[in-house]
Coordinates of C-alpha atoms and ligand atoms in Angstrom, one line a residue:
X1258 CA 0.0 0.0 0.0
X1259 CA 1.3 3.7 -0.6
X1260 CA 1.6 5.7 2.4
X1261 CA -0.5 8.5 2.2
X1262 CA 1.0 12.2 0.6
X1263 CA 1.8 14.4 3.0
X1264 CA 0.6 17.4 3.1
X1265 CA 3.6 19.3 1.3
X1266 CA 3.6 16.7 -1.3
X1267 CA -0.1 17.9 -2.1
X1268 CA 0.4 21.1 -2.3
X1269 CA 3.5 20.4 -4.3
X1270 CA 1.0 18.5 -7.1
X1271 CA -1.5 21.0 -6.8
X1272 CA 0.7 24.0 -7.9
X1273 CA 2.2 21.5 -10.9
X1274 CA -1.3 21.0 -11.8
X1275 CA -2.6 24.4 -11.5
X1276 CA 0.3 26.6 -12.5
X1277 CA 2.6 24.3 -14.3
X1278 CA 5.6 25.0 -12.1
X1279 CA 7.4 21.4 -10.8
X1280 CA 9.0 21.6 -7.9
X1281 CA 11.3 18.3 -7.1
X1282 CA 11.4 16.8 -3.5
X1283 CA 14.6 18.3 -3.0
X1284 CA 12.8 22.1 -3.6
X1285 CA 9.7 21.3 -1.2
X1286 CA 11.3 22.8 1.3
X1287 CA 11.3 26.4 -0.5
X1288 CA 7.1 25.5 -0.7
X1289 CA 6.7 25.2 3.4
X1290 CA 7.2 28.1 4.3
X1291 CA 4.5 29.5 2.1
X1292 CA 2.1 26.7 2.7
X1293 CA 2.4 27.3 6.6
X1294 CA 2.1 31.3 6.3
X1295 CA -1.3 30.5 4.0
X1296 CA -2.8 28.0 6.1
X1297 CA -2.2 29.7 9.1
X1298 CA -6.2 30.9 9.3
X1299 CA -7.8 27.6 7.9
X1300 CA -5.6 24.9 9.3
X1301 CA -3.4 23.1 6.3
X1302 CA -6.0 20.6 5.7
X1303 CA -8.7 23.3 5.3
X1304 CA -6.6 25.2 3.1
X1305 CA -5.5 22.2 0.4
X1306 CA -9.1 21.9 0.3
X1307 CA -9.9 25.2 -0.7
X1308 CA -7.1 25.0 -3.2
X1309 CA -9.0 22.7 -4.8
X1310 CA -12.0 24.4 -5.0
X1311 CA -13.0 27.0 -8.1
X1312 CA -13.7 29.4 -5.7
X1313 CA -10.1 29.4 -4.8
X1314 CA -9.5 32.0 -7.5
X1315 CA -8.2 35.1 -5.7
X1316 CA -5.7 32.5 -3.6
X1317 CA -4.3 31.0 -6.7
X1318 CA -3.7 34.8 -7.8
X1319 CA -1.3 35.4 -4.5
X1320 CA 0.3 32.5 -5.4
X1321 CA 1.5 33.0 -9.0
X1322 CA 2.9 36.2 -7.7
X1323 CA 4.5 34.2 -4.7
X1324 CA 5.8 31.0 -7.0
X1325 CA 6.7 32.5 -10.0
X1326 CA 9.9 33.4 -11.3
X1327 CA 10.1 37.0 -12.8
X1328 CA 13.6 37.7 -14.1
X1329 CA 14.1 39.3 -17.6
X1330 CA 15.2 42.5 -18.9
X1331 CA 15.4 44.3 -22.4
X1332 CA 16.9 43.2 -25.0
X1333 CA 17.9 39.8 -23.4
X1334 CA 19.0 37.0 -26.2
X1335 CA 19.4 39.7 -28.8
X1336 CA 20.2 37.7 -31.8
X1337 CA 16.5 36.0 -31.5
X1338 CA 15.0 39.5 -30.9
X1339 CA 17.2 40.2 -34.5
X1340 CA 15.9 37.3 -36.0
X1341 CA 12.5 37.8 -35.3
X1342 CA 12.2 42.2 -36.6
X1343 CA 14.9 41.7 -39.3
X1344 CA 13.6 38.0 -40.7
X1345 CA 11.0 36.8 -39.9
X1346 CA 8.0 39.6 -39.4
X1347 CA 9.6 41.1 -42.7
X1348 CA 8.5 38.0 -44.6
X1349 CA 5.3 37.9 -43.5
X1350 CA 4.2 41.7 -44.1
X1351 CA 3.6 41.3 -47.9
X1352 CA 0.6 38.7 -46.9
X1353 CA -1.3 40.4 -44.3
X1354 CA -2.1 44.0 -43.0
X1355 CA -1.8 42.7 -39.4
X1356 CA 1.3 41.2 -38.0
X1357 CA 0.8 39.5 -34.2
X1358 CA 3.2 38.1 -31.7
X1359 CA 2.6 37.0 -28.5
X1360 CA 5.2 36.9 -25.9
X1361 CA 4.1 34.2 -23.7
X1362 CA 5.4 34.5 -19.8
X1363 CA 6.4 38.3 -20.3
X1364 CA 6.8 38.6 -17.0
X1365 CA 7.4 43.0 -16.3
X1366 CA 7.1 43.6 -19.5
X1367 CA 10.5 44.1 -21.0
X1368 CA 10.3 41.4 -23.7
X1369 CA 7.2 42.7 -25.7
X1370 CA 8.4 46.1 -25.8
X1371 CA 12.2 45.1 -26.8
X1372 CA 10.1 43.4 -29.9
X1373 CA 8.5 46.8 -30.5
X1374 CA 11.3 48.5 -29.5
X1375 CA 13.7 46.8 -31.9
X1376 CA 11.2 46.2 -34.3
X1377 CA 10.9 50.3 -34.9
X1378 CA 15.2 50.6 -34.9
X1379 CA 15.5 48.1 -37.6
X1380 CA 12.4 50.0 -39.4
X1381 CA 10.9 46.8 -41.8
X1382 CA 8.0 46.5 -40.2
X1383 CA 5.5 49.3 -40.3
X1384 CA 4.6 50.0 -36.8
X1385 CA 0.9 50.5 -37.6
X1386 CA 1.1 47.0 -38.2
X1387 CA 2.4 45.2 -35.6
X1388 CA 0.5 44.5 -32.5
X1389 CA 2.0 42.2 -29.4
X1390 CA 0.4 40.9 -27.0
X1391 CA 2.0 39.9 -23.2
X1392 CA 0.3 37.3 -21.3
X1393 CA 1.6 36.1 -18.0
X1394 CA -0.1 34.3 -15.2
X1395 CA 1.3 36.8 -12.6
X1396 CA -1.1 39.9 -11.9
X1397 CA 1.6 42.4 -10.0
X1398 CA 4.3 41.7 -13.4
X1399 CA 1.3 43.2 -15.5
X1400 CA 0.8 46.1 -13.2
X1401 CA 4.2 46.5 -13.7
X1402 CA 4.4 46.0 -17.4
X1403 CA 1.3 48.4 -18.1
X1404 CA 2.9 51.1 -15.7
X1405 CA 6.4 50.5 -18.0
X1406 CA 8.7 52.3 -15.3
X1407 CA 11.8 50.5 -15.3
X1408 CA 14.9 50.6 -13.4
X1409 CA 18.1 51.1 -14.8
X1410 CA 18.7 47.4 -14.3
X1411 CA 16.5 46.3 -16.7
X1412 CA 17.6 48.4 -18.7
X1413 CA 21.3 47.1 -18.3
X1414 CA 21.7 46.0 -22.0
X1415 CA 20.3 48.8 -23.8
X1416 CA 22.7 51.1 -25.9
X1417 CA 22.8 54.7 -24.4
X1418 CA 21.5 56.2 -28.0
X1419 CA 18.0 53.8 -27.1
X1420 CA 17.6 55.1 -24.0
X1421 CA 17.7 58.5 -24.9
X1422 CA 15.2 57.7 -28.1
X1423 CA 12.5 55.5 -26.0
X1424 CA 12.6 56.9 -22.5
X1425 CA 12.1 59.4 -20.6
X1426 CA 14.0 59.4 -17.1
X1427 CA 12.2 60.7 -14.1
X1428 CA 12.9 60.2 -10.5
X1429 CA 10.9 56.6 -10.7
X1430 CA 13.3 55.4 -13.3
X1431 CA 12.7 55.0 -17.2
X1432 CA 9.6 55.4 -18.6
X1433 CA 8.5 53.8 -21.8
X1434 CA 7.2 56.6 -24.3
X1435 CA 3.8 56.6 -24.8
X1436 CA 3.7 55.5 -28.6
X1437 CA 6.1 52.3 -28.2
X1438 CA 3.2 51.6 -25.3
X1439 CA 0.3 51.9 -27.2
X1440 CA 1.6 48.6 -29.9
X1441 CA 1.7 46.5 -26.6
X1442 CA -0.6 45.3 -24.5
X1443 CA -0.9 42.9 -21.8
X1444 CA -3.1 40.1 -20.6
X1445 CA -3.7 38.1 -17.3
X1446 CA -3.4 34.5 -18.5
X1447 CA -1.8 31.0 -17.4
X1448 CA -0.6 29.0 -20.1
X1449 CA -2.2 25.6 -18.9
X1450 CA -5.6 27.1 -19.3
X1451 CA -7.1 26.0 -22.7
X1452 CA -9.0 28.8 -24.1
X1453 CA -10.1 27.8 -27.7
X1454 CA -10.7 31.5 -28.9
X1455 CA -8.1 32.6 -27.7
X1456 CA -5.4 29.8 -29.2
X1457 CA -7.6 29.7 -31.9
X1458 CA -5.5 28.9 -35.4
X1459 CA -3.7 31.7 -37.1
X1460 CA -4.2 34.0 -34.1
X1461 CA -0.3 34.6 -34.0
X1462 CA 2.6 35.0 -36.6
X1463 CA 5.4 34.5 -34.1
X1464 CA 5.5 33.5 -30.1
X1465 CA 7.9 34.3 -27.7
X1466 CA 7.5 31.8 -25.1
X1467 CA 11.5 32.2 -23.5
X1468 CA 12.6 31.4 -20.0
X1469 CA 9.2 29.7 -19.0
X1470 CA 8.6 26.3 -20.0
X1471 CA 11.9 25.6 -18.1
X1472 CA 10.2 25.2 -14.8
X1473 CA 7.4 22.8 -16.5
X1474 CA 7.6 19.3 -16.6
X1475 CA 7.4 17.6 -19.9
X1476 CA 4.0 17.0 -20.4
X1477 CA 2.7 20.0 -19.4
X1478 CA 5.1 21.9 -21.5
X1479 CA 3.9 19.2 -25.0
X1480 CA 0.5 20.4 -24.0
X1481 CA 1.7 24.3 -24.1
X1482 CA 3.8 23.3 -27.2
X1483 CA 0.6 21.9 -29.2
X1484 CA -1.5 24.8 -28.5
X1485 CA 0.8 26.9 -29.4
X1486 CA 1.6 25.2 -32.5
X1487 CA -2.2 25.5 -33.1
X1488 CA -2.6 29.0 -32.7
X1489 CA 0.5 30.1 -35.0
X1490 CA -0.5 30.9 -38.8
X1491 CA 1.2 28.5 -41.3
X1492 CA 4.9 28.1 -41.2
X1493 CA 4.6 30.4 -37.9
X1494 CA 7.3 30.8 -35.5
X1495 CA 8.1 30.2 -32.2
X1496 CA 11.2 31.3 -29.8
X1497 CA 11.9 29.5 -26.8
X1498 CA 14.8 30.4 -24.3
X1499 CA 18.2 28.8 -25.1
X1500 CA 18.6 26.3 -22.3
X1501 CA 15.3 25.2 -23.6
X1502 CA 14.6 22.7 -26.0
X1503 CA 11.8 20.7 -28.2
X1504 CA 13.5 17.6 -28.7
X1505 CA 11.0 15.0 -27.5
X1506 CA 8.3 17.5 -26.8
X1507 CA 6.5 17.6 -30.5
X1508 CA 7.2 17.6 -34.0
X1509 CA 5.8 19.8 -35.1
X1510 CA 8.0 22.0 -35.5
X1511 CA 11.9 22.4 -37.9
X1512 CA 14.5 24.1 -35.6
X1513 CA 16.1 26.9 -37.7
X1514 CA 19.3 28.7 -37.2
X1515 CA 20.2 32.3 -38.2
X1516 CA 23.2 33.7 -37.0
X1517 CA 23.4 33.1 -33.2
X1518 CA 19.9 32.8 -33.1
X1519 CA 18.3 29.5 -32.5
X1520 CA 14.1 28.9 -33.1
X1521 CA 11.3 26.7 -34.7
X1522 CA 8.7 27.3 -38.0
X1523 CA 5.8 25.3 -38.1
X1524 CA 6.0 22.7 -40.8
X1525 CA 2.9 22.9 -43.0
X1526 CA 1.7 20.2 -45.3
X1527 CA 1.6 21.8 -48.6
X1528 CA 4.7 24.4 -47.7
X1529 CA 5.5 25.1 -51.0
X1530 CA 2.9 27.5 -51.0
X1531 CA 4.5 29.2 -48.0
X1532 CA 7.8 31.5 -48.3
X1533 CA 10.9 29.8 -47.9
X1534 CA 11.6 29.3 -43.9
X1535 CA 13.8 32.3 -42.3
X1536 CA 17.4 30.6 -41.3
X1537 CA 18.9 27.8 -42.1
X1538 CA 17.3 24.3 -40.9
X1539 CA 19.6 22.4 -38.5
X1540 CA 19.7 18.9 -38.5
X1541 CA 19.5 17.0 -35.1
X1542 CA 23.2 16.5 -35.2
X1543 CA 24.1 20.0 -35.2
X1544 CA 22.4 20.5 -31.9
X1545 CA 23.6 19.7 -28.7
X1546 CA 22.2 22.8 -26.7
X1547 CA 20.6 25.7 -28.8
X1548 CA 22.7 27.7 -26.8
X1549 CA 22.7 31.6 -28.0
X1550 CA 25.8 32.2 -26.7
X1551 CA 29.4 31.8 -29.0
X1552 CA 31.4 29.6 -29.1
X1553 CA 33.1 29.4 -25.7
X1554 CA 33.7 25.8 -23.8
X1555 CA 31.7 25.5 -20.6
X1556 CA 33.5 27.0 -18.0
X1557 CA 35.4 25.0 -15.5
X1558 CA 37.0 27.2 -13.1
X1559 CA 37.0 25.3 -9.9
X1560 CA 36.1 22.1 -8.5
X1561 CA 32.9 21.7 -7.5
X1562 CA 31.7 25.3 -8.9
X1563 CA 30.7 23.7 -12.4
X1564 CA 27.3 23.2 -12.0
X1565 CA 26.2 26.0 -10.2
X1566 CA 27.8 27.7 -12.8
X1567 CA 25.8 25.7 -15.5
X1568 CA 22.7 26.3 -13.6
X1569 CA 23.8 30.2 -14.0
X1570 CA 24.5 29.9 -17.6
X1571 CA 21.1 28.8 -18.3
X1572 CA 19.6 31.4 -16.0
X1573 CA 18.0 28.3 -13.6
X1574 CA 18.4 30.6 -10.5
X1575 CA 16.4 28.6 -8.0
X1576 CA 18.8 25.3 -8.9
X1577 CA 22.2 26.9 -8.6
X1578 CA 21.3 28.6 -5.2
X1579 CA 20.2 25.1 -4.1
X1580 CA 23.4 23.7 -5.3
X1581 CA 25.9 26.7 -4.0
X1582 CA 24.0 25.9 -0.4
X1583 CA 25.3 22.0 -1.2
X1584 CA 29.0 22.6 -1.4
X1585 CA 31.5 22.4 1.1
X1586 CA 33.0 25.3 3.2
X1587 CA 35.9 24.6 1.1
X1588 CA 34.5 26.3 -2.0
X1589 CA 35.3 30.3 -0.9
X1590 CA 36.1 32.4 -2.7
X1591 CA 35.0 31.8 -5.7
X1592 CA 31.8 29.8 -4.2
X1593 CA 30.9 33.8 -2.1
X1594 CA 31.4 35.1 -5.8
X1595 CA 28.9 33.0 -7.1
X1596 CA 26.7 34.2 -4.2
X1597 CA 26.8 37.9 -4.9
X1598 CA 26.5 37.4 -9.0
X1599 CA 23.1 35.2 -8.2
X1600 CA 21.8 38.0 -5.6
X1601 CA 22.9 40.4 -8.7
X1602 CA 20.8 38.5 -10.7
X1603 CA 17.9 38.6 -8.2
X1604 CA 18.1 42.6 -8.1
X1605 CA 18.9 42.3 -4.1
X1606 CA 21.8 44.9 -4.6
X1607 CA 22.3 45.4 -1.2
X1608 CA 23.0 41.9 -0.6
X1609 CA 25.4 42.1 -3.8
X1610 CA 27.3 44.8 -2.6
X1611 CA 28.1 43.6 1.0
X1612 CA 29.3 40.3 -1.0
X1613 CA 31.4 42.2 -3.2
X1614 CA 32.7 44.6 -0.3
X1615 CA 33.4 41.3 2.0
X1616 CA 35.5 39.6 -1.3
X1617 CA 37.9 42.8 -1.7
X1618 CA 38.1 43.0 2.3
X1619 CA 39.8 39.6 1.8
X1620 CA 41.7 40.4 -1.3
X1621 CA 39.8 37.8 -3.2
X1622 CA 38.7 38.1 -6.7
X1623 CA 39.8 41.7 -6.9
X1624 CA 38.7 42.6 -10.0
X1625 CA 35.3 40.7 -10.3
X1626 CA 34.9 42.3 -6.7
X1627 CA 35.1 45.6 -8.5
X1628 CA 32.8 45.1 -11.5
X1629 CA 29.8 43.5 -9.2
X1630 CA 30.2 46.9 -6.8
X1631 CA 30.6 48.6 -10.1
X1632 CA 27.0 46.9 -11.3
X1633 CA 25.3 47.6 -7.9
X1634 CA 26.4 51.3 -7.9
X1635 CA 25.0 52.0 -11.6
X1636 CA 21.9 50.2 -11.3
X1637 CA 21.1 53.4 -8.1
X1638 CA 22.2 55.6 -10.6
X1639 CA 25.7 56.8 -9.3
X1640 CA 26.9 56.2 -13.0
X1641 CA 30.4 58.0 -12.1
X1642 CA 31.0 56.2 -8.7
X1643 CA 30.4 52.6 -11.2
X1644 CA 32.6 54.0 -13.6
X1645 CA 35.4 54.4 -11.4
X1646 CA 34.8 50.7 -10.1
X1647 CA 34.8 49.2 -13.8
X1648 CA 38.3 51.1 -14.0
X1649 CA 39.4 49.9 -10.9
X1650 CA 38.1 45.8 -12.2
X1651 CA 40.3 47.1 -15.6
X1652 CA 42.9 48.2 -13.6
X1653 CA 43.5 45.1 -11.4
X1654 CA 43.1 42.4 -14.4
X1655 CA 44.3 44.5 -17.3
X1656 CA 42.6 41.4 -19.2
X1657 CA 39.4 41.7 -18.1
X1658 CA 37.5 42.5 -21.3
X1659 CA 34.3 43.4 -19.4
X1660 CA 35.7 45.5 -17.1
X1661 CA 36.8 48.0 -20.1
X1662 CA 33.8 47.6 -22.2
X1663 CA 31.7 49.1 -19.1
X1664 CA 34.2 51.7 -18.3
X1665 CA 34.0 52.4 -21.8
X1666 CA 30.0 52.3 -21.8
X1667 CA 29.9 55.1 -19.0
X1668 CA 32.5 56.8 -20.3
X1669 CA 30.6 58.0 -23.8
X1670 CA 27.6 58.6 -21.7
X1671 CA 29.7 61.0 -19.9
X1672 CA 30.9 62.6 -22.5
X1673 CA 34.3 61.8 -21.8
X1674 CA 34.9 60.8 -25.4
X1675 CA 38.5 59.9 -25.3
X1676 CA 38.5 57.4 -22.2
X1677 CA 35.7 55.8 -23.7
X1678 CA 37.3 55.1 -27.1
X1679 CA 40.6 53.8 -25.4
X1680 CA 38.2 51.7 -22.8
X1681 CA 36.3 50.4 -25.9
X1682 CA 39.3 49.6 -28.1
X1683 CA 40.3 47.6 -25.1
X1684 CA 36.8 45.7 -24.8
X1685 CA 37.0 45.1 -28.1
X1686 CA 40.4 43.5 -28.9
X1687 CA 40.0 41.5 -25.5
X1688 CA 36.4 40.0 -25.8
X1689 CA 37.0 37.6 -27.9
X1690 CA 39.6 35.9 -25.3
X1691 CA 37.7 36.5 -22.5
X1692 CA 37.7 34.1 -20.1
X1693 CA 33.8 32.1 -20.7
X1694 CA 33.6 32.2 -16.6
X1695 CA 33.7 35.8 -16.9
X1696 CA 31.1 35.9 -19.8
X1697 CA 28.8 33.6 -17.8
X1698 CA 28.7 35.9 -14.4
X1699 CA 28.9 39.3 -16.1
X1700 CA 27.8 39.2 -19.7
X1701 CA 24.3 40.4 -18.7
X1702 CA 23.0 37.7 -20.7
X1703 CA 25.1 37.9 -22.9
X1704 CA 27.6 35.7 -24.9
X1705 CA 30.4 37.2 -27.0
X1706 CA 28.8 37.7 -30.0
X1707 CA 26.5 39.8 -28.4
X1708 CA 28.7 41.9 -26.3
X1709 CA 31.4 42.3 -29.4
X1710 CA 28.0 43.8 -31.4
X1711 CA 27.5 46.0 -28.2
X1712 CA 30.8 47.7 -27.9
X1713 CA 31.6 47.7 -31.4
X1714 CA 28.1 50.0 -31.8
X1715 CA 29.8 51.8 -28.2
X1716 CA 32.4 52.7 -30.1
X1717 CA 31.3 53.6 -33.5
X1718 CA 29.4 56.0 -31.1
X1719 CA 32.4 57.6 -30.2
X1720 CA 33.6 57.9 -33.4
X1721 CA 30.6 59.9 -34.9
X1722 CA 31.6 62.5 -32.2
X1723 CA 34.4 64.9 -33.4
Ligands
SAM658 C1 11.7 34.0 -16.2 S1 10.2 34.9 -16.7 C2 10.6 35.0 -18.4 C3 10.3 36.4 -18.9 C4 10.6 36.6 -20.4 N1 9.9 35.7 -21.3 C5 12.1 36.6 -20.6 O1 12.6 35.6 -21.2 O2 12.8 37.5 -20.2 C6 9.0 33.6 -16.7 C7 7.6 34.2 -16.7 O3 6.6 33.1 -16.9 C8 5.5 33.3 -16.2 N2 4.7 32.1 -16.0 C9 5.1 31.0 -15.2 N3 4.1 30.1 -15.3 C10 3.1 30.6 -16.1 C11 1.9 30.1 -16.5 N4 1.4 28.9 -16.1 N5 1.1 30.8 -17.3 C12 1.6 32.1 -17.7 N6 2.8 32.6 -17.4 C13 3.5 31.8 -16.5 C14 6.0 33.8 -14.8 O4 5.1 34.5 -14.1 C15 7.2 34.7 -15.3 O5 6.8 36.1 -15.4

């Protein structure tokens, strides 16, 4: 006979089945917490109950906002964001007034409005045209996303010259201007809900669904898959993250490769009537991870550290804090390293910048010390006080590509036109030897494709000003 679930292991199957997230055994302990604070009123038993119930609406709202994991920014994976304004919309617009992409899981918004964002810089789409839609199954990120104040943070990745052209800066942060708004809007909606009309065929000519179906198991995410592949006009396309994969989920879909980007069409019986697919098709050999970033091998700094740092690379947060709370005391410095990048990552800057004060109290990791303070300090907007850090990271490890291309970065927004172009030239002979550990815990998201494009554009910048 099986022993009866206990009650963590229900609640555990009930927010798989409701929300889609899968928490293993080993992770059940990041659920008690929560499950005691909510059940404090009805009892647990009471409470699962309820769960259970459709009237438990409201509850499974506080939830989502409790459970899910919200981390994105603009312009992150870059080379699919390329793809998809310079490729893909293009060869649709000769067939239809109306061009539609939904980003599915847009979390605070930054994703949809980097497509219309980037969509209106590459200028091949007419704006009038394009409509995207956000859904996500989180109410505050829509607030959030229909407010469109961001912090500098999110806005780590975007070239000065943007900023200038799409925001405004008040006290709150950056605002979104109003027109780049008004081709966006946003939806409450989980993914595992079936809503005919809504997924109903042709609705969408490309969906973003990046970053989410990572914390699914696999059957929920075939079911997400085959709506999705239902709702996408013919020879459609879809994006997933890169640590993400299809193999084994449907076949519906041909993986396609353009550039450094990595996504799927829809095959379509008949698809000779359809325009030839945007990117190359890669065969399954080709692909071991449709990983955007270059070429690099997967980092192996230091025993032990290797799979945290995997579980960094491919942005699974939750899993390499679990594992950097598994090794042994042993693992310092670098291991306290890890720790500040991942509460970097998390946007808990204060807890970043005590880590990175503690490492360069010890003498440790000097210059990565310097580039994480450097990170906390321009994210509060003391843009000089992180420029002097970056130099200081630059200073210490003459090699430390990043380091320069920051320094560099802050520089030209300064004004300061002739450290920038010497911090840039730097960047730019050095990145492609950078060191992939450093790419990994600073790149932003990043690889070094993506952050040679960056400075190069840096520093054509600098060279357009006499
Ligand atoms: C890590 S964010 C990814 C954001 C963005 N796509 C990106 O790549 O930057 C994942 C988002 O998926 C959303 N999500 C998780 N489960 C969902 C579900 N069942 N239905 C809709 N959205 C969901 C979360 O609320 C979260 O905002």
């Amino acid at each position: 006979m099986t022993p009866p679930m206990t009650p963590l292991a229900r609640f555990s199957a009930l927010v798989e089945q409701r929300l889609g997230l899968h928490f293993e055994k080993g992770q059940w302990r990041e659920l008690e917490p929560l499950l005691t604070e909510r059940s404090a009123r009805s009892g647990v038993e009471g409470y699962l109950a309820l769960l259970d119930t459709p009237g438990a609406q409201a509850e499974w709202k506080t939830l989502a906002e409790r459970l899910t994991v919200n981390e994105t920014y603009f312009l992150r994976h870059p080379a699919q964001l390329e793809a998809l304004v310079s490729q893909v919309l293009p060869s649709f617009s000769r067939q239809t007034p109306h061009l539609r992409v939904l980003c599915a899981g847009c979390s605070t918004g930054e994703e949809p409005y980097s497509v219309a964002l980037m969509s209106r810089e590459r200028g091949l789409v007419d704006p009038a045209r394009l409509r995207v839609l956000g859904i996500d199954v989180n109410p505050r990120v829509l607030l959030h996303a229909r407010r469109a104040c961001y912090s500098p943070w999110s806005l780590r990745s975007v070239p000065e010259p943007s900023r200038e052209r799409w925001f405004q800066r008040s006290k709150e942060g950056f605002t979104l201007k109003e027109h780049l708004r008004e081709q966006v809007t946003f939806e409450e909606r989980n993914l595992l809900q079936d809503a005919p009309s809504f997924w109903a065929p042709g609705s969408f000519h490309a969906i973003l669904c990046r970053n989410v179906i990572i914390y699914f198991p696999p059957e929920v995410t075939r079911k997400i898959i085959a709506r999705m592949a239902r709702a996408l006009v013919p020879g459609g396309y879809l994006f997933l993250g890169p640590s993400e994969t299809m193999r084994g989920l449907s076949d519906e879909f041909e993986l396609l490769r353009s550039g450094d980007a990595f996504y799927y069409r829809l095959k379509t019986p008949g698809a000779a009537a359809l325009p030839p697919p945007i990117g190359l098709p890669v065969t399954p050999s080709q692909v071991t991870l449709p990983s955007l970033s270059a070429p690099p091998p997967p980092p192996v700094p230091v025993d032990g550290l290797e799979e945290v740092l995997m579980a960094l690379e491919a942005e699974r947060y939750e899993e390499a804090w679990t594992r950097l709370d598994a090794l042994p005391e042993g693992s310092r410095p670098q291991g306290e390293l890890l720790r500040a990048v991942l509460h970097l990552n998390a946007g808990r800057f204060a807890e970043a910048e005590r880590a990175g004060r503690q490492l360069l109290a010890v003498g440790s990791t000097e210059a990565s010390a310097h580039f994480l303070l450097g990170v906390c300090l321009e994210q509060s907007g003391d843009d000089a006080g992180a420029r002097s850090r970056y130099a200081a990271a630059a200073r210490v490890d003459p090699t430390f590509a990043l380091g320069h291309l920051r320094q560099g970065t802050l520089a030209r927004r300064a004004g300061d036109v002739a450290e920038a172009r010497v911090a840039l030239r730097m960047a730019v002979s050095l990145l492609p030897h950078e060191k992939p550990l450093m790419l990994t815990l600073f790149g932003g998201g990043f690889g070094r494709h993506g952050l040679m494009q960056l400075g190069l554009r840096e520093l054509q910048a600098c060279m357009e000003v006499r």
